[in-house]
PDB file of C-alpha atoms and ligand atoms in Angstrom:
ATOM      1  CA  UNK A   1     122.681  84.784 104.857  1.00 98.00           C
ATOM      2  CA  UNK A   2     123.317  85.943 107.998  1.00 98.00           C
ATOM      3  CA  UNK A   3     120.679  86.605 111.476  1.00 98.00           C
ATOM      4  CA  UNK A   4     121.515  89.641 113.128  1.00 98.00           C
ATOM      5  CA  UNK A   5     119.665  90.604 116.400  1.00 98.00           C
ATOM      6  CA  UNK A   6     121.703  93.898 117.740  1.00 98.00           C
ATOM      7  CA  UNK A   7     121.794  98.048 116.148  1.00 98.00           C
ATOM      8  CA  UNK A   8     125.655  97.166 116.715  1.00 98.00           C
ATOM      9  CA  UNK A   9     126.082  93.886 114.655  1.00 98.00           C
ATOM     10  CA  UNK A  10     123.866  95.515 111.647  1.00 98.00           C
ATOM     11  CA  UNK A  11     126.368  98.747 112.109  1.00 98.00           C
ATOM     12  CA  UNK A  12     129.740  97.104 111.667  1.00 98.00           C
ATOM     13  CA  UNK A  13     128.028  94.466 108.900  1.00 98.00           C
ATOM     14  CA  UNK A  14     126.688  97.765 106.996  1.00 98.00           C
ATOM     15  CA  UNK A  15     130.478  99.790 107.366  1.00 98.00           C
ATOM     16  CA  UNK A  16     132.074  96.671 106.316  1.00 98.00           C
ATOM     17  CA  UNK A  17     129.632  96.696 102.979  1.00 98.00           C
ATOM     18  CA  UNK A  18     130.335 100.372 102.393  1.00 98.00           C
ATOM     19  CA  UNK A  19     133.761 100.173 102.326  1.00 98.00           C
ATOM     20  CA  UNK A  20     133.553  98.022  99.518  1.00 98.00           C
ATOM     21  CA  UNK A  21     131.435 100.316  97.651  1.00 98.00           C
ATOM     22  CA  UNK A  22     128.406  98.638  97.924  1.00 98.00           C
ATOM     23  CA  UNK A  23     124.877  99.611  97.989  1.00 98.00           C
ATOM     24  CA  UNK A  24     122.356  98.529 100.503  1.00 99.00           C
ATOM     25  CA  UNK A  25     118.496  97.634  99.981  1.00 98.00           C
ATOM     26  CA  UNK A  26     116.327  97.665 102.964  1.00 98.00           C
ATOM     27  CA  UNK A  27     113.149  95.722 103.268  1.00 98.00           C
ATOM     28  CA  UNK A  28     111.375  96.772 106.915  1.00 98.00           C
ATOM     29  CA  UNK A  29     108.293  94.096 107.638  1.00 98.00           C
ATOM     30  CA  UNK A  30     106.934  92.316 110.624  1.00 98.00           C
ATOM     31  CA  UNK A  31     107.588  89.002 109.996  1.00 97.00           C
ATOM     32  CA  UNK A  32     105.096  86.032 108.894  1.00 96.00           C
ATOM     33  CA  UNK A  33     106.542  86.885 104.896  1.00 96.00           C
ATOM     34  CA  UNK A  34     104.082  85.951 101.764  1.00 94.00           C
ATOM     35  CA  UNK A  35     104.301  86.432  98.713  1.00 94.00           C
ATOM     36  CA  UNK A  36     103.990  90.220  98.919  1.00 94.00           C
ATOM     37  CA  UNK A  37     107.037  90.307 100.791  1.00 96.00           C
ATOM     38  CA  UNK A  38     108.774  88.092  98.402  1.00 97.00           C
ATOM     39  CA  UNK A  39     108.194  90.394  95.806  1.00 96.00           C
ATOM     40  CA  UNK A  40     109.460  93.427  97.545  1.00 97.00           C
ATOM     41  CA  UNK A  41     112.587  91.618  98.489  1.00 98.00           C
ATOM     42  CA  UNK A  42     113.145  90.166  94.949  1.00 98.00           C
ATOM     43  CA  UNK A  43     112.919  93.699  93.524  1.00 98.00           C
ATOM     44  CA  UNK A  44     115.432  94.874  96.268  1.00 98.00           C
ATOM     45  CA  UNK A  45     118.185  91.891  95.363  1.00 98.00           C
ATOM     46  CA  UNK A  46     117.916  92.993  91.632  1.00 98.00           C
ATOM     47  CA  UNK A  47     118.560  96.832  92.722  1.00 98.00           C
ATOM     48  CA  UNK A  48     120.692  96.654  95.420  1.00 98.00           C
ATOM     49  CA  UNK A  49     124.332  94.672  96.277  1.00 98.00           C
ATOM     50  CA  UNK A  50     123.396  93.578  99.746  1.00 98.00           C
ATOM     51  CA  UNK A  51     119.764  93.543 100.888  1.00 98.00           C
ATOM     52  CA  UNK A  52     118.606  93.123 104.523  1.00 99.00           C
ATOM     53  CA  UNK A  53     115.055  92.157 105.548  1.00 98.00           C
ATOM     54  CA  UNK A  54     114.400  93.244 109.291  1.00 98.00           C
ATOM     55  CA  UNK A  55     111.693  90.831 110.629  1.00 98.00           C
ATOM     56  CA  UNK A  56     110.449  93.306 113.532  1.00 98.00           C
ATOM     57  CA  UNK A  57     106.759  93.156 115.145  1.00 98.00           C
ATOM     58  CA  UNK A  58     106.775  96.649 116.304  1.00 98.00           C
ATOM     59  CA  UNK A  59     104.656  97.177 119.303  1.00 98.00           C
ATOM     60  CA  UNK A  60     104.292 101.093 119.372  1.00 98.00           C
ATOM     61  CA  UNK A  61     101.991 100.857 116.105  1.00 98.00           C
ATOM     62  CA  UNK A  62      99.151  98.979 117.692  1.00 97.00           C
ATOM     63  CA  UNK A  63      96.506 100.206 119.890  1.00 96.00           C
ATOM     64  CA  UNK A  64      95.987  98.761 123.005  1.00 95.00           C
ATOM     65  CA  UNK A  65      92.904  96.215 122.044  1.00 93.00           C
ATOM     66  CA  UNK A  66      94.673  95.705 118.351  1.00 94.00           C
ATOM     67  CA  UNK A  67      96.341  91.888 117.608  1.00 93.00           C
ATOM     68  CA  UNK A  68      99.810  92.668 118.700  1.00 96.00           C
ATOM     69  CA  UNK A  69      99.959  89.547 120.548  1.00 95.00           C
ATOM     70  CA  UNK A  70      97.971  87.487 118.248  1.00 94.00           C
ATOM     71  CA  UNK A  71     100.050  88.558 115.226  1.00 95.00           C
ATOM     72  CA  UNK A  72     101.507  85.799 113.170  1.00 95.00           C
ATOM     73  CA  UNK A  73     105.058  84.650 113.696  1.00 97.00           C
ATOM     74  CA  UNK A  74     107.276  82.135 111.857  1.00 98.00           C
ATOM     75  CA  UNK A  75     111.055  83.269 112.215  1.00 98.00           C
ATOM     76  CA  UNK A  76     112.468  80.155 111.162  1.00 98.00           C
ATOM     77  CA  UNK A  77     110.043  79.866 107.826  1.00 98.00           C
ATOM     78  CA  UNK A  78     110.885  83.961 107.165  1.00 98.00           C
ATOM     79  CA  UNK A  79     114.252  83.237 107.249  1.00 98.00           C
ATOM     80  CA  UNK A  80     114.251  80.304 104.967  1.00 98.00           C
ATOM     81  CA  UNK A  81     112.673  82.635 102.142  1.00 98.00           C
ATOM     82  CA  UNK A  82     114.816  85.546 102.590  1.00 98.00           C
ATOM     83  CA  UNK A  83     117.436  83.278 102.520  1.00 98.00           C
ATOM     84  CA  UNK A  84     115.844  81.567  98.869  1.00 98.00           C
ATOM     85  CA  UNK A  85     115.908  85.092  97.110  1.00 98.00           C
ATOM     86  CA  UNK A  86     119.273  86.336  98.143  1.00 98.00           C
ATOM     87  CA  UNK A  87     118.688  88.426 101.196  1.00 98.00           C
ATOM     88  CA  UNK A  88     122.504  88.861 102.759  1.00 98.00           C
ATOM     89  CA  UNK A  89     120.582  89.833 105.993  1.00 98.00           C
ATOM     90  CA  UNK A  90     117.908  89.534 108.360  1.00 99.00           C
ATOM     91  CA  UNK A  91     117.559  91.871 111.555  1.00 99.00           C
ATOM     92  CA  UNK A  92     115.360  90.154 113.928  1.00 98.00           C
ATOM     93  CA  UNK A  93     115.903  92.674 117.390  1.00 98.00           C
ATOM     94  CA  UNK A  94     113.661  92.180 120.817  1.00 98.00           C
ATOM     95  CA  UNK A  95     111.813  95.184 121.598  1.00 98.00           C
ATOM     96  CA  UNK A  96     114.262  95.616 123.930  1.00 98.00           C
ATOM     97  CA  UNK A  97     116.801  96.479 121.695  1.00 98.00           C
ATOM     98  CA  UNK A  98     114.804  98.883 119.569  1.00 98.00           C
ATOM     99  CA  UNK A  99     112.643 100.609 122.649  1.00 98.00           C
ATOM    100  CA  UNK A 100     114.695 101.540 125.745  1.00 98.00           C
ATOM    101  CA  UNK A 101     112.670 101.683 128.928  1.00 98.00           C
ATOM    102  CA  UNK A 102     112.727 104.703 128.875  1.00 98.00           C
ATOM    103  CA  UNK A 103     112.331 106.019 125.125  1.00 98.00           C
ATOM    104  CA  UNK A 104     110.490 109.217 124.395  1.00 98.00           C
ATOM    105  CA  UNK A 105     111.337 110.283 120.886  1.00 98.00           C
ATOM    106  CA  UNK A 106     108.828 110.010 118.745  1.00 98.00           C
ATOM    107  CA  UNK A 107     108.380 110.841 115.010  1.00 98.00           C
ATOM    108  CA  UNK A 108     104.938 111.802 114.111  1.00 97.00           C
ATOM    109  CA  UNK A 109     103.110 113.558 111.194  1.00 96.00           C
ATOM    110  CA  UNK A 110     100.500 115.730 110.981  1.00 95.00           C
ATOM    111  CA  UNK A 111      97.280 115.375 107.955  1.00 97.00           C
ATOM    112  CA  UNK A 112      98.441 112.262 106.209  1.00 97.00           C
ATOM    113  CA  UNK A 113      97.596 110.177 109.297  1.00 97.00           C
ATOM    114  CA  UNK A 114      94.432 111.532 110.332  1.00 97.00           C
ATOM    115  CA  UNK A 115      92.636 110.367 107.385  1.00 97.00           C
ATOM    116  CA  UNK A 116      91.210 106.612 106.223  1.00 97.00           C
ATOM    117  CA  UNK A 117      93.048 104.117 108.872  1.00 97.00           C
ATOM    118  CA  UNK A 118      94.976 106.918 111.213  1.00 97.00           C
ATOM    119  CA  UNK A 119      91.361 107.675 111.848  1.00 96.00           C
ATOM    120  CA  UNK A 120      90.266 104.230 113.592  1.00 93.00           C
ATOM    121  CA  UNK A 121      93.750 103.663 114.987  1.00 96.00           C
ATOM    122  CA  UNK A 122      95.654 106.956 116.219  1.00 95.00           C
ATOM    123  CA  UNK A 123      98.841 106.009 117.058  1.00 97.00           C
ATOM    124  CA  UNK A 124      99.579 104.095 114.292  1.00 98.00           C
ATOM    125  CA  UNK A 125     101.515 105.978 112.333  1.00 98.00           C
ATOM    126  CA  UNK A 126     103.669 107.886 114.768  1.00 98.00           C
ATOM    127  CA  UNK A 127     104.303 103.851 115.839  1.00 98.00           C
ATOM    128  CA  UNK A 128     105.132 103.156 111.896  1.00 98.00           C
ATOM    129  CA  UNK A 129     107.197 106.380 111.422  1.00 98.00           C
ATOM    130  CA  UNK A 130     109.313 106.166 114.424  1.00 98.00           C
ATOM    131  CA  UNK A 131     110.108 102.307 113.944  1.00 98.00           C
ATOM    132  CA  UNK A 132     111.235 103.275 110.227  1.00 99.00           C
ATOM    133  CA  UNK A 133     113.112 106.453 110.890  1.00 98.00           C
ATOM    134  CA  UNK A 134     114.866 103.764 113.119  1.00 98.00           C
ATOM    135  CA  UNK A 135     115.634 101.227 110.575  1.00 99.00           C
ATOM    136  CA  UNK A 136     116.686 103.484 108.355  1.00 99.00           C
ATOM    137  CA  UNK A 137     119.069 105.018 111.005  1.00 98.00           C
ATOM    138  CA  UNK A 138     120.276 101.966 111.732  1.00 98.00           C
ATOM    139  CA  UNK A 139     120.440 100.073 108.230  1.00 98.00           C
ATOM    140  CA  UNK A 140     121.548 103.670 106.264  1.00 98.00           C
ATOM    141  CA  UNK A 141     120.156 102.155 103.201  1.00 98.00           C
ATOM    142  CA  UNK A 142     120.436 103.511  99.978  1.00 98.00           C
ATOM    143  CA  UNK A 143     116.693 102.415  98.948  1.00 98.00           C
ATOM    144  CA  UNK A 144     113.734 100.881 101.236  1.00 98.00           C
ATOM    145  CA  UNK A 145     110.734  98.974  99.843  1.00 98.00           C
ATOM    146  CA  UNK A 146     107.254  99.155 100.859  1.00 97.00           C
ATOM    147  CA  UNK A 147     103.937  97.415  99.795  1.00 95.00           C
ATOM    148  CA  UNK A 148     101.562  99.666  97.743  1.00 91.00           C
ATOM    149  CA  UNK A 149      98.512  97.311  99.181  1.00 89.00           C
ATOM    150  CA  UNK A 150      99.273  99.784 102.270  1.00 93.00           C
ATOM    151  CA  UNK A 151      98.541 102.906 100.219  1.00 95.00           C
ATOM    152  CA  UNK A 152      98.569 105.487 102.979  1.00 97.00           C
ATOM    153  CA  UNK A 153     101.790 104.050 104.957  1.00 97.00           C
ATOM    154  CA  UNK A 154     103.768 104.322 101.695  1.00 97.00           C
ATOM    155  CA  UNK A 155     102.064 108.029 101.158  1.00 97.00           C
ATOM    156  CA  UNK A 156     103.027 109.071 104.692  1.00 98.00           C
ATOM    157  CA  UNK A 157     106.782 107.231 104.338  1.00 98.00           C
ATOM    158  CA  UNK A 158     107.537 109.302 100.948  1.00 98.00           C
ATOM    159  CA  UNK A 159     106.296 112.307 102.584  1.00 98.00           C
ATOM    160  CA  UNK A 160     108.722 111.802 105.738  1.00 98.00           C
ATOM    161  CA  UNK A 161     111.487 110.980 103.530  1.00 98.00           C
ATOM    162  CA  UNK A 162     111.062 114.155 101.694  1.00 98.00           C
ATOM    163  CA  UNK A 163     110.106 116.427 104.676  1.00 98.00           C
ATOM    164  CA  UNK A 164     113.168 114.834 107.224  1.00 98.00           C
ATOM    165  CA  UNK A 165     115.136 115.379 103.925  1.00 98.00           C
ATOM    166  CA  UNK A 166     116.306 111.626 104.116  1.00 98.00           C
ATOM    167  CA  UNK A 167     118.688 110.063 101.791  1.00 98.00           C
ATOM    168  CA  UNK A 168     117.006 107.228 100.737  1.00 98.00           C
ATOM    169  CA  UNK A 169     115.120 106.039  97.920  1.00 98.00           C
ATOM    170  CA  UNK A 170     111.408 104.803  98.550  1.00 98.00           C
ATOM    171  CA  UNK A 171     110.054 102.191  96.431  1.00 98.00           C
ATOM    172  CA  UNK A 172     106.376 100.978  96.262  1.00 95.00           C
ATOM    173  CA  UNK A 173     105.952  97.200  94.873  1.00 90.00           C
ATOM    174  CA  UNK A 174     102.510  96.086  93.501  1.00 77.00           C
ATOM    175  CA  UNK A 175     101.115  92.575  94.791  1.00 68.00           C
ATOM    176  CA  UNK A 176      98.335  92.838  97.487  1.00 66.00           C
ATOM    177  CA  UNK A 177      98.600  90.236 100.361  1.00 75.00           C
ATOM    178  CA  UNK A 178      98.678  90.524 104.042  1.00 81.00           C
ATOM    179  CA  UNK A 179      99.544  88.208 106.915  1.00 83.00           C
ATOM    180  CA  UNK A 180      96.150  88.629 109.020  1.00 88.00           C
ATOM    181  CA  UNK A 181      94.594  86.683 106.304  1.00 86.00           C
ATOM    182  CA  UNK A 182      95.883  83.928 108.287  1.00 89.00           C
ATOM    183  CA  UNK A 183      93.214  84.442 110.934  1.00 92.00           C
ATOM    184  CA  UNK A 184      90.355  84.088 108.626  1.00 95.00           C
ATOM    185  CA  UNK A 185      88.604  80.553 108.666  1.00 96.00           C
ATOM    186  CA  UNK A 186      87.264  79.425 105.857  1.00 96.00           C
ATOM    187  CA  UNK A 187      83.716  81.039 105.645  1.00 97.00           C
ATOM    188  CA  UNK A 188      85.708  84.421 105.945  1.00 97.00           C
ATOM    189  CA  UNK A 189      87.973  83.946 103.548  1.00 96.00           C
ATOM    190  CA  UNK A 190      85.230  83.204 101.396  1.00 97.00           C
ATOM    191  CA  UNK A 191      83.339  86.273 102.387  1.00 97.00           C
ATOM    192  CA  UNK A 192      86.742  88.388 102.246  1.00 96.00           C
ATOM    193  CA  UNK A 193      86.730  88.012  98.366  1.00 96.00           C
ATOM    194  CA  UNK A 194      84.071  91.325  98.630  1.00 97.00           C
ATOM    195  CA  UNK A 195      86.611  93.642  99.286  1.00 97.00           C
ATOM    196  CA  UNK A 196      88.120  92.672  96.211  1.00 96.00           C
ATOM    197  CA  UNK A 197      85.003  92.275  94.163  1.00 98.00           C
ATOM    198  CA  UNK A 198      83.913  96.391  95.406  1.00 98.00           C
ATOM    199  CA  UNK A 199      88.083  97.321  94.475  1.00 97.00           C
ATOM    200  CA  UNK A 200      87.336  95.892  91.477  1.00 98.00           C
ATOM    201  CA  UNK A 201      83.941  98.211  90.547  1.00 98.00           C
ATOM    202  CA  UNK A 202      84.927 101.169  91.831  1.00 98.00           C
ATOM    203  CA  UNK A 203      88.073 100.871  89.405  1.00 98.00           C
ATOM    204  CA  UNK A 204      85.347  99.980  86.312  1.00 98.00           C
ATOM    205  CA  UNK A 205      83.188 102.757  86.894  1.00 98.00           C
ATOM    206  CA  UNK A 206      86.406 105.029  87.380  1.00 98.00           C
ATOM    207  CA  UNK A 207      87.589 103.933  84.001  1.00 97.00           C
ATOM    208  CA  UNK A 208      83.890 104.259  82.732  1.00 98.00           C
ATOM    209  CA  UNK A 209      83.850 107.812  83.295  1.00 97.00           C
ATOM    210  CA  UNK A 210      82.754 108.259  86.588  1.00 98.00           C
ATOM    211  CA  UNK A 211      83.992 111.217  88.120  1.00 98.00           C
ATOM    212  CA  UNK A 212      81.954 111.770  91.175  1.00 98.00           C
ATOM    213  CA  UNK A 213      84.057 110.225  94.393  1.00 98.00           C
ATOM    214  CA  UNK A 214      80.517 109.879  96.745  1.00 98.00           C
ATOM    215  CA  UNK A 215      78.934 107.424  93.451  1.00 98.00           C
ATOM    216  CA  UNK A 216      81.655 105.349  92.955  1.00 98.00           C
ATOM    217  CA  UNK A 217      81.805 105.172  97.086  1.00 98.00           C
ATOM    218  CA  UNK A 218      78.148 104.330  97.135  1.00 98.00           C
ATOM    219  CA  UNK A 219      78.338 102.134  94.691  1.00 98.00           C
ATOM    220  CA  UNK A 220      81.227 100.387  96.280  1.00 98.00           C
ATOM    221  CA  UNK A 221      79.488 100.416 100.332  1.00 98.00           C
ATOM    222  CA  UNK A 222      76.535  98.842  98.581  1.00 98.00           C
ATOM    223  CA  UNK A 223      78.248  96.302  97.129  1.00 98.00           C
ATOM    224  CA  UNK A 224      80.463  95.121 100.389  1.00 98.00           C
ATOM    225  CA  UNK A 225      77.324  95.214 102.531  1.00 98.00           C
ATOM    226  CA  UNK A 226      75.602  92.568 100.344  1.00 98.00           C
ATOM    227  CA  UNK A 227      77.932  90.697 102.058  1.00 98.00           C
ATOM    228  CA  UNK A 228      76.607  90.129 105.314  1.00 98.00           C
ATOM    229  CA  UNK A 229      79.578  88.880 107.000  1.00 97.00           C
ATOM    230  CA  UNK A 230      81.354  92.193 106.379  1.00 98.00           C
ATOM    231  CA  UNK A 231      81.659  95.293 108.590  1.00 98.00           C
ATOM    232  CA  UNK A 232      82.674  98.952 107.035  1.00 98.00           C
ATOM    233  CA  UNK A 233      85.386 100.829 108.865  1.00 97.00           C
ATOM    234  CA  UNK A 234      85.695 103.431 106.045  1.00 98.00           C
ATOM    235  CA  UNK A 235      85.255 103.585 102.155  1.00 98.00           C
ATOM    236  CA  UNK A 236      86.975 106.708 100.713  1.00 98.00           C
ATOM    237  CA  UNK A 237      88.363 108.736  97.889  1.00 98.00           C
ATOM    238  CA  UNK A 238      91.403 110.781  99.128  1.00 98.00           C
ATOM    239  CA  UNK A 239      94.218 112.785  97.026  1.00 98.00           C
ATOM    240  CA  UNK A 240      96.934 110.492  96.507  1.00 96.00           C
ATOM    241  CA  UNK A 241      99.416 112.629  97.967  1.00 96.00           C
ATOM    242  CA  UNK A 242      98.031 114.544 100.935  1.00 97.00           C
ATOM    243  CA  UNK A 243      95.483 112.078 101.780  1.00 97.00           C
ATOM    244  CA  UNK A 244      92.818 114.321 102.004  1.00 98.00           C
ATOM    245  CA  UNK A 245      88.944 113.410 100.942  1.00 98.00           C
ATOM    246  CA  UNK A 246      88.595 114.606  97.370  1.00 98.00           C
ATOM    247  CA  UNK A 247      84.318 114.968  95.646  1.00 98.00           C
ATOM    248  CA  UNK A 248      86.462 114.882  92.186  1.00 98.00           C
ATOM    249  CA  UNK A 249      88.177 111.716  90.594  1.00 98.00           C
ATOM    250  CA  UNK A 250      90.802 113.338  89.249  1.00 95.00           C
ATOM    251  CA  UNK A 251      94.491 111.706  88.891  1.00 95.00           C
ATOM    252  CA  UNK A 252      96.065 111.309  91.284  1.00 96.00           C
ATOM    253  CA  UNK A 253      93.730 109.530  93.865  1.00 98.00           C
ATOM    254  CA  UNK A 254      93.924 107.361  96.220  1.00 98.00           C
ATOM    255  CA  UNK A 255      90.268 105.160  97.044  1.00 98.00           C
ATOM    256  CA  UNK A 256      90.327 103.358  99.792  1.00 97.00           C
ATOM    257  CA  UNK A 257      88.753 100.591 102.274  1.00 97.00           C
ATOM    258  CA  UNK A 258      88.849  98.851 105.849  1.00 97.00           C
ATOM    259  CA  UNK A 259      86.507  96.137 106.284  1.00 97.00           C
ATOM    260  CA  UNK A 260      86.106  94.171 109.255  1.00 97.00           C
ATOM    261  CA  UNK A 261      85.443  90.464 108.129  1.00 97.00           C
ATOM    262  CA  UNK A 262      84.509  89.003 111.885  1.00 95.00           C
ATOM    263  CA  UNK A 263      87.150  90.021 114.297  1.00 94.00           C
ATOM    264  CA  UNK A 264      89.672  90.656 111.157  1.00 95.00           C
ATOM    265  CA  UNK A 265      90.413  94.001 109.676  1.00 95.00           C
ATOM    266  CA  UNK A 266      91.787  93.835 106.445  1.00 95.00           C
ATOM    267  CA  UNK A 267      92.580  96.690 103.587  1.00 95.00           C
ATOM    268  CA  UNK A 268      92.172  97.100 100.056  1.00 95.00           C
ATOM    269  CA  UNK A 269      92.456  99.812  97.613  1.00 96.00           C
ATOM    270  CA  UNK A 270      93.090 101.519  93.813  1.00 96.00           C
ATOM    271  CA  UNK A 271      94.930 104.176  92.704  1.00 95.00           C
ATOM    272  CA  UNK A 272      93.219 106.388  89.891  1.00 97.00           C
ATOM    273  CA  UNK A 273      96.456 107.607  88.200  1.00 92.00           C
TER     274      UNK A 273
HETATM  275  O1  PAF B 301     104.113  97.401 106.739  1.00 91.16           O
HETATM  276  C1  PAF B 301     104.610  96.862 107.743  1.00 91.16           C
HETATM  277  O2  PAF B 301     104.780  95.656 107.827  1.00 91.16           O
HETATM  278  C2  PAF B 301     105.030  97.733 108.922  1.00 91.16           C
HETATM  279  O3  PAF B 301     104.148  98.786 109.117  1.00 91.16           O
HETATM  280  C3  PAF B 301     106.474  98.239 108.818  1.00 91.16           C
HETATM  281  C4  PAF B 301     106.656  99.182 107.652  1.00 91.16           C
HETATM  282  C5  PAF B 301     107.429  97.067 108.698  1.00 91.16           C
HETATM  283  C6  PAF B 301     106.850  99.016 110.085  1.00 91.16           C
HETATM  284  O4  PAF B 301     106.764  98.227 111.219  1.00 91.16           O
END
C-alpha cells in the first residue's frame, strides 16, 4: 500500500490505474479509523480494483470554538488498517496542499444544511462539500463511501452529486461509530448509551404505529433527559431527502439527534423507510 501526500502523486498513481482499465473506490475520512471506517473501506475493496482512503482533518468544516485541534490522530495505526483490508492507497495531504493561502472557492448548498446540525454549526457543510468536491476532483473515483451514522452529510453529498451532475457513485454503509467517542471518560461513555437507548424507542413506537413526528420526539427528549449527564442540541424528524422538519412519519424520514454528553457532541439517528 502506498502513502501519498501531494494532488500530483495521487494524479499520475490514478492515470496509471486507468490506463489499465481499472476502477477506483474512494473512501474520504479524517483519520483516527474504527470500525465504521473499516467497514466502508471493506465494502469499497470488494467493489472497486484499487481503493484509496484519504486520511484528511479538514479544517474549513469546524467552527472556530469546535475540536479541530483536539481531534484524534493516529496516522501510523490508520495506515496499518487500511493497509490490513487491501487499501492500494492512502492520501494523507497538509492543509497546505489542499487550501492555498489564498483559496476562495467554495462549494456550498442551500436547505439541506440549514436544518438538524448545519443549524448549531454553519459552516460545516460548505467546509464538508468543498473538501469532497476536492477529493473527488482529485481522486476521479468511480464510487465514494460515506457513513450513514452521518445521515444528513450523506443526504447533502447525494444531493451535490446529483445537482453538480458528478460522475460518481455514492454509497452509504451501515455501522454507527465515531472517533470523538474517544474523548468520553468512563462515566460518559456510560451515560452516552442514552442516545442509543432514545434511537432505539423512537424506532419501536415508529414500527408500533406511531405516526405523529412531535410524540415520538417527545417521547424520545424525555427519555435522553432522564439522563442527567446529557445536553439536547436538537431531536428531529426531517424528510429524508430534503431535510426538512416533517409532523407526518411517513417513509422516507430521516429522525435525528445531537446530544452533548459533557464537552462531547455526538450523533445518532434512524431512518423510517
Ligand atoms: O465524515 C467525515 O469524516 C468528513 O466529514 C469527510 C466526509 C471525510 C470530509 O472531511
Amino acid at each position: 500500500m502506498e502513502k501519498v501526500y501531494t494532488v500530483k502523486e495521487v494524479r499520475e498513481q490514478v492515470k496509471a490505474w486507468r490506463r489499465e482499465g481499472l476502477t477506483v473506490g474512494l473512501v474520504p475520512t479524517m483519520g483516527y479509523l474504527h470500525e465504521g471506517h473499516a467497514s466502508l473501506i471493506k465494502k469499497a475493496v470488494e467493489q472497486n480494483d484499487k481503493v484509496v482512503v484519504s486520511v484528511f482533518l479538514n479544517p474549513t468544516q469546524f467552527g472556530p470554538t469546535e475540536d479541530l485541534e483536539a481531534y484524534p490522530r493516529d496516522f501510523e495505526a490508520d495506515c496499518k488498517l487500511c493497509e490490513s483490508i487491501g487499501a492500494a492507497m492512502v492520501f494523507h495531504p497538509e492543509p497546505s496542499e489542499m487550501y492555498a493561502p489564498d483559496f476562495c472557492t467554495w462549494v456550498d448548498m442551500d436547505v439541506l444544511s440549514k436544518t438538524l446540525c448545519g443549524k448549531s454549526r454553519p459552516i460545516h457543510f460548505r467546509g464538508v462539500c468543498t473538501v469532497v468536491s476536492k477529493l473527488f476532483n482529485i481522486v476521479t473515483p468511480d464510487r465514494a463511501y460515506f457513513g450513514q451514522k452521518d445521515a444528513q452529510q450523506l443526504a447533502i453529498i447525494r444531493r451535490m452529486v446529483r445537482d453538480l451532475n458528478m460522475d460518481i457513485e455514492i454509497v452509504g454503509d451501515g455501522l454507527a461509530k465515531s472517533s470523538r467517542n474517544t474523548y468520553l471518560n468512563e462515566e460518559e461513555r456510560k451515560a452516552a448509551l442514552i442516545l442509543s437507548k432514545a434511537v432505539f424507542l423512537g424506532k419501536k413506537m415508529v414500527e408500533d404505529g406511531e405516526t405523529s413526528a412531535a410524540a415520538v420526539k417527545e417521547a424520545m427528549i424525555k427519555k435522553i433527559e432522564s439522563e442527567p449527564m446529557a445536553k439536547i442540541d436538537y431531536v428531529e424528524a426531517v424528510d429524508g431527502l430534503s431535510m426538512q422538519p416533517v409532523e407526518e412519519i411517513k417513509a422516507p424520514v430521516l429522525v435525528a439527534m445531537a446530544v452533548y454528553i459533557g464537552k462531547t457532541r455526538l450523533i445518532d439517528n434512524f431512518i423510517v423507510e
